[in-house]
Short mmCIF file of C-alpha atoms in Angstrom, two decimals:
data_model
loop_
_atom_site.label_atom_id
_atom_site.label_comp_id
_atom_site.label_asym_id
_atom_site.label_seq_id
_atom_site.Cartn_x
_atom_site.Cartn_y
_atom_site.Cartn_z
CA MET T 1326 12.04 -3.05 24.90
CA LYS T 1327 11.65 0.56 23.43
CA ALA T 1328 15.14 0.72 23.08
CA ALA T 1329 15.27 -2.57 20.91
CA LEU T 1330 12.48 -0.90 18.72
CA GLU T 1331 14.13 2.36 18.16
CA PRO T 1332 14.61 3.07 14.46
CA ASN T 1333 18.29 4.33 15.08
CA ALA T 1334 19.08 1.20 16.83
CA LEU T 1335 17.63 -1.10 14.73
CA LEU T 1336 19.60 0.49 11.67
CA GLU T 1337 23.05 0.33 13.91
CA SER T 1338 22.12 -3.39 14.89
CA GLY T 1339 23.80 -4.77 11.64
CA ALA T 1340 20.91 -7.17 11.64
CA HIS T 1341 19.46 -7.93 8.18
CA ARG T 1342 15.79 -7.66 9.14
CA LEU T 1343 13.31 -7.29 11.76
CA VAL T 1344 10.61 -9.82 11.85
CA LEU T 1345 7.42 -9.03 13.89
CA ARG T 1346 4.79 -12.01 14.36
CA ALA T 1347 1.45 -10.78 15.60
CA THR T 1348 -0.91 -13.89 16.75
CA LEU T 1349 -4.71 -13.20 16.02
CA THR T 1350 -8.06 -14.74 17.15
CA PRO T 1351 -11.63 -14.29 15.90
CA VAL T 1352 -13.48 -12.08 18.51
CA ALA T 1353 -16.07 -13.20 20.91
CA GLY T 1354 -15.05 -16.78 20.91
CA LEU T 1355 -16.06 -17.30 17.28
CA ASP T 1356 -14.03 -20.28 15.34
CA ARG T 1357 -14.77 -19.19 11.81
CA PHE T 1358 -13.21 -16.15 9.90
CA GLN T 1359 -13.44 -14.93 6.31
CA PRO T 1360 -10.18 -14.73 4.12
CA ALA T 1361 -9.95 -12.68 1.11
CA GLY T 1362 -10.89 -14.67 -2.04
CA PHE T 1363 -12.66 -14.40 -5.65
CA PRO T 1364 -15.50 -15.43 -7.07
CA GLU T 1365 -14.63 -19.25 -9.10
CA ILE T 1366 -11.31 -19.22 -7.34
CA GLY T 1367 -12.05 -18.74 -3.61
CA HIS T 1368 -9.46 -18.68 -0.92
CA VAL T 1369 -6.01 -19.90 -1.45
CA ILE T 1370 -5.23 -22.99 0.68
CA TYR T 1371 -1.82 -24.74 0.35
CA ASP T 1372 0.30 -27.81 1.63
CA ALA T 1373 3.24 -26.17 3.63
CA PRO T 1374 5.61 -28.96 4.34
CA ARG T 1375 7.15 -29.35 8.03
CA SER T 1376 10.24 -30.50 9.58
CA ASP T 1377 9.09 -33.45 10.99
CA GLY T 1378 8.05 -35.05 7.35
CA ARG T 1379 4.03 -33.98 7.80
CA THR T 1380 2.52 -31.28 5.72
CA GLU T 1381 0.12 -28.66 7.32
CA LYS T 1382 -2.58 -26.63 5.60
CA VAL T 1383 -2.11 -23.02 5.44
CA CYS T 1384 -4.82 -20.37 4.05
CA ILE T 1385 -3.56 -17.16 2.86
CA ILE T 1386 -6.25 -14.89 4.70
CA ASP T 1387 -4.56 -11.56 3.18
CA SER T 1388 -1.59 -11.29 0.41
CA ALA T 1389 1.29 -9.12 0.37
CA PRO T 1390 -0.31 -6.57 -1.74
CA SER T 1391 -3.46 -6.75 0.34
CA MET T 1392 -1.34 -6.20 3.89
CA ALA T 1393 0.17 -2.91 2.02
CA ASN T 1394 -3.16 -1.74 1.52
CA HIS T 1395 -4.24 -2.15 5.02
CA LEU T 1396 -1.14 -0.61 6.05
CA GLU T 1397 -1.80 2.51 4.02
CA THR T 1398 -5.10 2.44 5.28
CA VAL T 1399 -4.55 3.41 9.09
CA CYS T 1400 -2.70 6.16 7.86
CA LEU T 1401 -6.02 7.81 6.78
CA ASN T 1402 -8.38 9.67 8.81
CA GLY T 1403 -10.99 7.15 7.88
CA PRO T 1404 -12.12 4.80 5.19
CA HIS T 1405 -14.17 7.39 3.31
CA ASP T 1406 -11.77 10.26 4.36
CA PRO T 1407 -8.54 10.37 2.70
CA SER T 1408 -6.67 12.76 4.59
CA LEU T 1409 -3.92 11.78 6.69
CA SER T 1410 -4.17 11.14 10.16
CA PRO T 1411 -3.04 14.05 12.70
CA ALA T 1412 -0.01 12.09 13.67
CA LEU T 1413 1.44 12.31 10.23
CA ALA T 1414 0.92 15.80 9.73
CA LYS T 1415 3.79 17.34 7.52
CA LEU T 1416 4.60 13.82 6.19
CA PRO T 1417 4.94 14.50 2.44
CA TYR T 1418 2.44 12.76 0.07
CA LEU T 1419 0.81 13.67 -3.31
CA ARG T 1420 -2.88 14.42 -4.37
CA CYS T 1421 -4.55 14.51 -7.60
CA VAL T 1422 -6.79 17.13 -8.03
CA THR T 1423 -9.38 18.21 -10.80
CA GLY T 1424 -11.29 20.81 -11.82
CA THR T 1425 -11.76 23.61 -14.93
CA ASN T 1426 -9.42 26.24 -13.32
CA PRO T 1427 -5.98 25.13 -11.96
CA LYS T 1428 -5.61 28.69 -10.09
CA ASN T 1429 -8.93 28.22 -8.23
CA ALA T 1430 -8.01 25.92 -5.46
CA SER T 1431 -11.73 26.28 -4.11
CA THR T 1432 -13.07 24.18 -6.98
CA HIS T 1433 -10.90 21.62 -6.99
CA GLU T 1434 -11.91 18.11 -6.18
CA LEU T 1435 -9.74 15.57 -5.01
CA VAL T 1436 -9.44 12.26 -7.24
CA VAL T 1437 -6.74 10.04 -5.46
CA THR T 1438 -3.65 10.42 -3.17
CA SER T 1439 -0.67 8.57 -3.13
CA PHE T 1440 -1.79 6.58 0.07
CA THR T 1441 -5.11 5.37 -1.84
CA GLU T 1442 -3.59 5.18 -5.44
CA GLY T 1443 -2.22 1.46 -5.68
CA HIS T 1444 0.95 2.64 -7.64
CA ARG T 1445 1.40 5.47 -5.34
CA LEU T 1446 4.04 7.78 -6.85
CA ALA T 1447 4.45 5.69 -10.09
CA SER T 1448 0.81 5.96 -10.61
CA SER T 1449 -0.54 7.73 -14.11
CA TYR T 1450 -2.47 9.92 -11.87
CA PHE T 1451 0.64 12.03 -10.70
CA LEU T 1452 2.98 10.83 -13.79
CA GLU T 1453 0.48 12.24 -16.68
CA GLY T 1454 -0.89 15.16 -14.46
CA PHE T 1455 0.75 19.07 -13.97
CA ARG T 1456 2.13 19.78 -10.68
CA LEU T 1457 0.88 22.80 -9.29
CA GLU T 1458 3.39 25.52 -7.46
CA ARG T 1459 2.01 28.31 -5.57
CA GLY T 1460 -1.15 28.14 -7.58
CA ASP T 1461 0.08 27.78 -11.11
CA LYS T 1462 0.05 24.88 -13.16
CA VAL T 1463 3.52 23.80 -14.18
CA GLU T 1464 3.66 23.55 -17.94
CA ARG T 1465 5.34 20.03 -18.11
CA ARG T 1466 3.92 16.82 -16.86
CA PHE T 1467 5.01 15.37 -13.35
CA ALA T 1468 6.75 12.36 -15.22
CA GLU T 1469 9.29 14.99 -17.42
CA GLU T 1470 9.98 16.64 -14.11
CA LEU T 1471 10.64 13.28 -12.58
CA HIS T 1472 12.70 12.27 -15.29
CA GLU T 1473 15.32 15.43 -14.95
CA ARG T 1474 15.39 14.68 -11.23
CA PHE T 1475 16.43 11.03 -11.33
CA GLY T 1476 18.62 12.25 -14.05
CA LEU T 1477 17.46 9.69 -16.57
CA ARG T 1478 19.49 9.54 -19.99
CA LYS T 1479 17.26 8.95 -23.07
CA VAL T 1480 18.45 6.46 -25.24
CA ALA T 1481 16.55 6.03 -28.53
CA LYS T 1482 13.32 5.37 -27.23
CA LYS T 1483 14.07 4.27 -23.64
CA SER T 1484 15.26 5.85 -20.59
CA HIS T 1485 18.69 4.69 -18.60
CA LEU T 1486 19.53 5.34 -15.15
CA LEU T 1487 23.52 5.28 -14.44
CA PRO T 1488 24.42 3.68 -11.17
CA ASP T 1489 25.02 6.93 -9.62
CA GLY T 1490 21.65 8.09 -10.64
CA TRP T 1491 20.10 5.89 -8.17
CA TRP T 1492 20.84 8.31 -5.06
CA ASN T 1493 18.82 10.96 -7.09
CA VAL T 1494 15.66 8.50 -7.31
CA PHE T 1495 15.84 7.80 -3.62
CA GLU T 1496 15.91 11.71 -2.82
CA THR T 1497 13.60 12.41 -5.21
CA VAL T 1498 10.83 9.98 -4.07
CA PHE T 1499 11.55 10.41 -0.26
CA GLN T 1500 10.89 14.36 -0.66
CA TYR T 1501 7.75 13.70 -2.42
CA ASP T 1502 6.20 10.45 -0.95
CA PRO T 1503 8.48 8.69 1.58
CA ASN T 1504 5.48 6.17 1.90
CA SER T 1505 6.36 4.98 -1.93
CA LEU T 1506 9.91 4.01 -0.55
CA VAL T 1507 8.27 1.61 2.62
CA HIS T 1508 5.87 -0.17 0.40
CA GLY T 1509 8.15 -0.27 -3.03
CA ILE T 1510 7.61 1.32 -6.18
CA PHE T 1511 7.93 0.48 -9.82
CA PHE T 1512 8.06 2.86 -12.92
CA PRO T 1513 8.10 0.35 -15.83
CA LYS T 1514 8.91 2.95 -18.56
CA TRP T 1515 12.13 3.73 -17.04
CA GLN T 1516 13.17 0.43 -15.91
CA ILE T 1517 13.08 1.81 -12.11
CA ARG T 1518 11.88 -0.61 -9.50
CA ILE T 1519 12.49 -0.49 -5.59
CA PRO T 1520 11.52 -3.44 -3.30
CA ARG T 1521 9.24 -3.47 -0.48
CA LEU T 1522 10.89 -2.08 2.61
CA LEU T 1523 8.16 -3.60 4.62
CA THR T 1524 6.65 -6.80 3.42
CA ALA T 1525 3.41 -8.33 5.29
CA VAL T 1526 1.56 -11.67 5.00
CA HIS T 1527 -1.68 -12.94 7.06
CA GLU T 1528 -2.26 -16.11 6.96
CA ALA T 1529 -3.84 -19.45 9.11
CA PHE T 1530 -2.04 -22.47 10.14
CA GLY T 1531 -3.93 -25.75 10.38
CA ALA T 1532 -6.74 -24.48 8.48
CA MET T 1533 -9.89 -26.21 7.45
CA ARG T 1534 -12.46 -25.34 5.04
CA VAL T 1535 -16.10 -24.56 6.24
CA ALA T 1536 -18.53 -24.66 3.36
CA THR T 1537 -21.99 -23.05 4.10
CA SER T 1538 -24.76 -21.60 1.85
CA GLY T 1539 -27.19 -18.87 1.49
CA VAL T 1540 -30.31 -17.83 -0.31
CA LYS T 1541 -31.32 -14.63 -1.82
CA PHE T 1542 -35.31 -13.98 -1.67
CA ASP T 1543 -36.75 -12.01 -4.23
CA ARG T 1544 -40.45 -11.33 -2.58
CA LEU T 1545 -41.73 -9.08 -5.09
CA GLY T 1546 -40.22 -10.90 -8.13
CA LYS T 1547 -38.82 -7.96 -9.96
CA SER T 1548 -34.92 -9.40 -10.25
CA THR T 1549 -34.09 -11.42 -13.35
CA SER T 1550 -31.89 -13.67 -10.68
CA GLY T 1551 -35.09 -15.27 -9.22
CA GLN T 1552 -34.13 -17.00 -6.03
CA PRO T 1553 -30.72 -18.23 -6.09
CA ILE T 1554 -29.04 -20.34 -3.73
CA PHE T 1555 -25.06 -19.44 -3.10
CA ALA T 1556 -22.35 -21.14 -1.46
CA LYS T 1557 -20.00 -19.40 0.85
CA ASP T 1558 -16.79 -20.74 2.01
CA GLU T 1559 -15.47 -19.96 5.50
CA GLU T 1560 -12.39 -21.19 7.01
CA THR T 1561 -11.41 -22.31 10.88
CA ALA T 1562 -7.60 -22.52 12.04
CA ALA T 1563 -5.50 -24.03 15.08
CA ALA T 1564 -3.61 -20.32 14.71
CA ILE T 1565 -3.82 -17.34 12.85
CA ARG T 1566 -0.53 -14.95 12.31
CA ALA T 1567 0.35 -11.59 10.55
CA THR T 1568 3.99 -11.57 9.87
CA PHE T 1569 5.94 -8.22 8.76
CA VAL T 1570 9.35 -8.25 7.76
CA LEU T 1571 11.16 -5.00 7.80
CA ASP T 1572 14.26 -5.26 5.48
CA LEU T 1573 16.77 -3.14 7.41
CA GLY T 1574 19.61 -3.82 4.77
CA LEU T 1575 17.52 -2.07 2.20
CA ALA T 1576 17.06 0.83 4.14
CA ARG T 1577 20.84 1.35 4.72
CA SER T 1578 21.27 1.05 1.07
CA PHE T 1579 19.56 4.25 0.51
CA GLY T 1580 22.28 6.38 1.47
CA ARG T 1581 25.82 6.31 2.13
CA GLU T 1582 28.08 8.75 3.30
CA ALA T 1583 26.65 12.14 1.83
CA ARG T 1584 24.87 10.61 -0.99
CA GLY T 1585 21.20 9.75 -0.90
CA LEU T 1586 19.14 9.65 2.21
CA ASN T 1587 21.13 10.45 5.59
CA ASP T 1588 20.76 8.70 8.95
CA LYS T 1589 17.59 10.64 9.92
CA GLN T 1590 15.80 9.91 6.70
CA LYS T 1591 16.42 6.40 6.96
CA ALA T 1592 15.39 6.64 10.63
CA LEU T 1593 11.86 8.14 9.55
CA LEU T 1594 11.24 5.47 7.05
CA ILE T 1595 11.78 2.65 9.79
CA ALA T 1596 9.82 4.69 12.38
CA LEU T 1597 7.02 4.86 9.78
CA ALA T 1598 7.03 1.18 9.18
CA LEU T 1599 6.58 0.47 12.78
CA TRP T 1600 4.21 3.24 13.51
CA LYS T 1601 2.00 1.61 10.56
CA ILE T 1602 2.25 -1.89 11.83
CA GLY T 1603 1.42 -0.69 15.44
CA ALA T 1604 -1.48 1.58 14.39
CA LEU T 1605 -2.97 -1.92 12.15
CA LEU T 1606 -2.77 -4.21 15.10
CA ARG T 1607 -4.20 -1.85 17.86
CA ALA T 1608 -7.13 -1.03 15.62
CA PRO T 1609 -9.94 -3.57 14.79
CA PHE T 1610 -8.56 -5.81 12.34
CA ARG T 1611 -11.74 -6.16 10.45
CA TYR T 1612 -11.37 -5.80 6.76
CA ARG T 1613 -14.43 -8.31 5.79
CA SER T 1614 -17.97 -8.50 7.35
CA GLY T 1615 -17.11 -12.22 8.20
CA CYS T 1616 -13.07 -11.75 9.19
CA ASP T 1617 -13.37 -9.64 12.52
CA LEU T 1618 -9.76 -10.19 14.55
CA GLU T 1619 -8.29 -8.95 17.47
CA CYS T 1620 -4.10 -9.21 18.21
CA LYS T 1621 -3.40 -10.99 21.49
CA GLU T 1622 0.54 -10.92 21.17
CA ILE T 1623 3.53 -9.92 19.30
CA GLU T 1624 6.83 -11.87 18.77
CA MET T 1625 9.82 -9.90 18.24
CA GLU T 1626 13.03 -11.44 16.22
CA LEU T 1627 15.97 -9.43 15.39
CA GLY T 1628 19.32 -11.11 13.78
CA SER T 1629 20.41 -13.73 16.20
CA ALA T 1630 19.37 -12.09 19.43
CA LYS T 1631 16.73 -13.83 21.67
CA LYS T 1632 13.13 -13.74 20.51
CA MET T 1633 10.99 -11.16 22.48
CA THR T 1634 7.28 -10.90 23.38
CA LEU T 1635 5.31 -7.50 22.90
CA ALA T 1636 1.80 -6.63 24.27
CA PRO T 1637 -0.46 -5.45 21.58
CA ASP T 1638 0.20 -2.00 22.21
CA GLY T 1639 3.78 -2.73 22.73
CA LEU T 1640 4.73 -1.01 19.07
CA SER T 1641 4.40 2.53 20.22
CA ILE T 1642 6.21 5.25 17.85
CA GLU T 1643 6.58 9.07 18.15
CA ILE T 1644 6.05 9.28 14.76
CA GLY T 1645 5.81 13.44 14.74
CA LYS T 1646 9.41 13.59 15.94
CA TYR T 1647 11.00 11.45 13.15
CA ILE T 1648 8.85 13.39 10.74
CA LYS T 1649 10.62 16.47 12.21
CA ASP T 1650 14.12 15.26 12.11
CA ALA T 1651 13.84 14.62 8.51
CA ARG T 1652 13.68 17.86 7.06
CA PHE T 1653 11.45 17.47 4.25
CA LYS T 1654 11.54 19.97 1.67
CA ASN T 1655 8.08 19.38 -0.06
CA GLY T 1656 4.55 18.97 1.93
CA ILE T 1657 1.27 18.34 -0.01
CA THR T 1658 2.33 17.68 -3.53
CA ASP T 1659 -1.02 18.67 -5.87
CA VAL T 1660 -0.92 17.32 -9.28
CA PHE T 1661 -3.55 18.74 -11.51
CA TRP T 1662 -5.67 17.03 -14.10
CA PRO T 1663 -8.33 19.18 -16.17
CA GLN T 1664 -11.71 17.79 -16.10
CA THR T 1665 -11.74 17.32 -20.07
CA GLU T 1666 -8.85 14.94 -19.83
CA LEU T 1667 -9.77 13.37 -16.68
CA PHE T 1668 -13.74 12.45 -17.39
CA THR T 1669 -13.96 11.38 -20.92
CA GLU T 1670 -16.16 8.60 -22.28
CA ALA T 1671 -14.74 5.22 -23.14
CA VAL T 1672 -14.51 4.82 -26.94
CA LYS T 1673 -16.88 1.62 -27.19
CA ASP T 1674 -15.57 -1.13 -29.35
CA GLU T 1675 -17.65 -2.22 -32.72
CA GLY T 1676 -20.31 -4.66 -31.56
CA GLU T 1677 -20.25 -3.61 -28.02
CA GLN T 1678 -23.74 -3.34 -26.30
CA ASP T 1679 -24.49 -0.93 -23.22
CA ALA T 1680 -25.71 -2.28 -20.00
CA GLY T 1681 -29.08 -3.58 -20.44
CA GLU T 1682 -29.16 -3.76 -24.21
CA VAL T 1683 -30.08 -7.07 -25.16
CA GLU T 1684 -31.12 -8.15 -28.71
CA GLU T 1685 -34.71 -9.39 -29.20
CA ASP T 1686 -34.11 -12.96 -30.25
CA GLU T 1687 -31.63 -12.94 -27.07
CA ALA T 1688 -34.32 -11.54 -24.79
CA SER T 1689 -37.02 -13.75 -25.78
CA GLU T 1690 -35.06 -17.10 -25.39
#
């Protein structure tokens, strides 16, 4: 089984994709769980057609972007500690730091990292900042450095990437932040988009909505809301599954012969994706107070091969070996933003009121 999930074997298998389906259940024998939702919208439930002509209610517990966030969270030391897990030591990534003096690292404060910022390497926190090199601030913004490394050509007010430039893009993104290749990256100004290597969704099948309610008590009468009664939606379902699709064909396309990524570098991307999935499924699956799930089993599907079943701890990857074999040129890249640029007050629109400002006639109504 381990041989089937070995990254190099997956790349050599010729299969287009690896599919892993994890079956989850609420802990403690509970029936209800809370999917992701938004005010005024609630949870998403749709009718999915089945081959026998019937339809099945399916609830989206976590969308693909939400699952990507969860898969990045397991790489951190904790929910409030953005440093990387010791298992991922020497894996390159970016940190946005701020301060008054770029040369005085002891006074720098961390703002975000490429694991916590949604746009990863393509975030303005990195592109518009200045890379630090041996304690000195590089004089041009990081976006200008990437523009040159990618080999982009300027055409009027736009930038154009010639076909052979894609090899430079894959190599550069990999050396600075391989995680960006796992979850996809988009540079809109440069028209560069790399889709997700790993896509995950979390859904409940045979779902039914459970409407409950609650009340907020204001015993001292100090709030303006009084004693509101609120609605709360939960779900129950016949089955809950997290599905992970690893695009092996896309991984192979990142390098060919001596161009782009070599085989060991592509193997690192596959290994990192598998390590993330394993870490996510082994840990408590609890991303909302009313959604506490645990993994029971994992089904693996690779091309036309027979489906196999894994135990929850069956995805164990020695990620350190693959990081070492990838021979990264970079470690942690710090990008500096002066405090005077980063922390500026927003310009108030004409007529906009500060929080708590209410005109007298409104307050008296």
